[in-house]
Amino acid sequence: MSTTSLPSPDHAAELRSALLAAGFTADGLLDLLGAPAYAALARSETVPALRATRGAGDAPLAVLVRLFLLQQSVPYAHAEAALPVGVALADGWLLREGESVRATVDVRPYAGPDADADAGDGTGGDWFVVSDLGCAVGGAGGIGGRGREPGTEVVLGVGGASTTLAGITVPLPVGSALDLGTGSGLQALHAAQHATRVTATDVNPRALEFTRLTLALSGAPDAELLTGSLFDPVGDATYDLIVSNPPFVISPGARLTYRDGGMGGDDLCRTLVQEAGAHLNPGGYAQFLGNWQHVEGEDWHDRVRSWVPRGCDAWIVQRDVQDVTQYAELWLRDAGDHHSDPAEYARRYEAWLDEFEARKTRSVGFGWITLRRTDAAEPSIVVEEWPHSVEQPLGGTVLAHFARQDYLRRHDDASLLEGYFLLAHEVVQEQVGTPGAEDPEHVVLRQNRGMRRATKVDTVGAGFAGVCDGSLSAGRILDAIAQLVQEDPVVLRDRTPEAIRMLVEQGFLEPVAHPEG
């Protein structure tokens, strides 16, 4: 993995035009390679794509796939038919080796959650992410999978974590956005679609150069690029949106810059979250991916809740948990250590377990953290576990979550009963019980959109939700249900607001305006 000088972005527009003309886009790759080979590329498995390009001969798209995705040398004449080779050689995108050329960087077509945005050249959201060779994603063979110790300044491209963060980022037009720890610039690229001004930072200066290339080759506006750790490069500046896919891996030491934060345990994630509040404008959002320790004798909910800065609402979702052995093995494979000398592999494995034992860490959680600066006297802090499938992109779902928190904060139980609600789109009811039984054991409401939640409700809750079409107040619906089930309406009104509040908070019910205005 080269850490030599990087290409110049001076003629990126000309290169971009050639790539697009050849169909070197996400859709073009899918058409050429087919779905299985295309999916394999996302796992850094290149053999299916190589087989798929053999039948395409010297067609420009096949040539570009071999050059930039498979890192193969191609005949000069074939490259000349696909690219302005003179410019690509002069600017350092390609190197000539006799009668062949090869790529110096990985260039990967990308279409993200807002890829229908116009890139300014009539090509919509056809973007390109530039990274070190062989580092488009964390591969099945690991970053060091070719038998080489990975350089500490290596810059990765598109991976599952980065696309997850892009998918949950709120889709709001903002004046200013900060991509902290930008890497190859994917989050900055997304932010450039809806922010007037984008700042990208990284402790690795090479990462900022890759970000510059990613933005230029994607036809996106330039960003302010600053070198440094955490919020140090931006001083006291504040932003409407802060995003970060930080080096959150909990590891012994800071061996790999792209993943290891260099602080003890989960201190980097804690520091990032705690300091974010002071850099948010009122109403601004900060969104991060992170790892946190599950420590013996401590509730992990309390641990991450304590990170939330004063004046901020928060929504923290744990998506996965691994015991310390699984976690160590994952990141040892990521670095390619499983290909190293067995004794060296064992030594590094022991170092991870020693670190966890010293900190009384039993497992490690992974998830999303979203902050919103509200300066509310009673902030809303929701910490939950949801390991099940969700529907990406989730940015709109994140916005709706905080809007519902605002609504619930403004309404006590009495005003909740005066409110009007609508059953969310694509919520279905499931009845669970013994076959043939007269009544179900319990009723489940299930969402088919967004977070795809499921929750148990009693028959009153199910009946209430089913009637919510925005035409009657909650109190009037409960009075009608009380008459049907022959229950005291006062008692029903008294015990039901908690259930209504839960259904609103989880997005099963949506508050609506009074039908008569």
CSV table of C-alpha atoms in Angstrom, one decimal, residues 76-77 85 89 94-102 104:
chain,number,residue,atom,x,y,z
A,76,TYR,CA,-1.6,1.5,-22.8
A,77,ALA,CA,-3.7,1.4,-26.0
A,85,VAL,CA,-4.1,8.9,-20.6
A,89,LEU,CA,-0.2,10.0,-16.2
A,94,LEU,CA,-1.7,6.3,-13.6
A,95,LEU,CA,1.9,5.0,-13.9
A,96,ARG,CA,3.4,3.7,-17.1
A,97,GLU,CA,5.3,0.4,-17.2
A,98,GLY,CA,6.6,-0.2,-20.7
A,99,GLU,CA,3.5,-0.8,-22.9
A,100,SER,CA,1.2,-1.0,-19.9
A,101,VAL,CA,-0.3,1.4,-17.3
A,102,ARG,CA,-1.5,0.8,-13.8
A,104,THR,CA,-1.9,4.5,-8.3
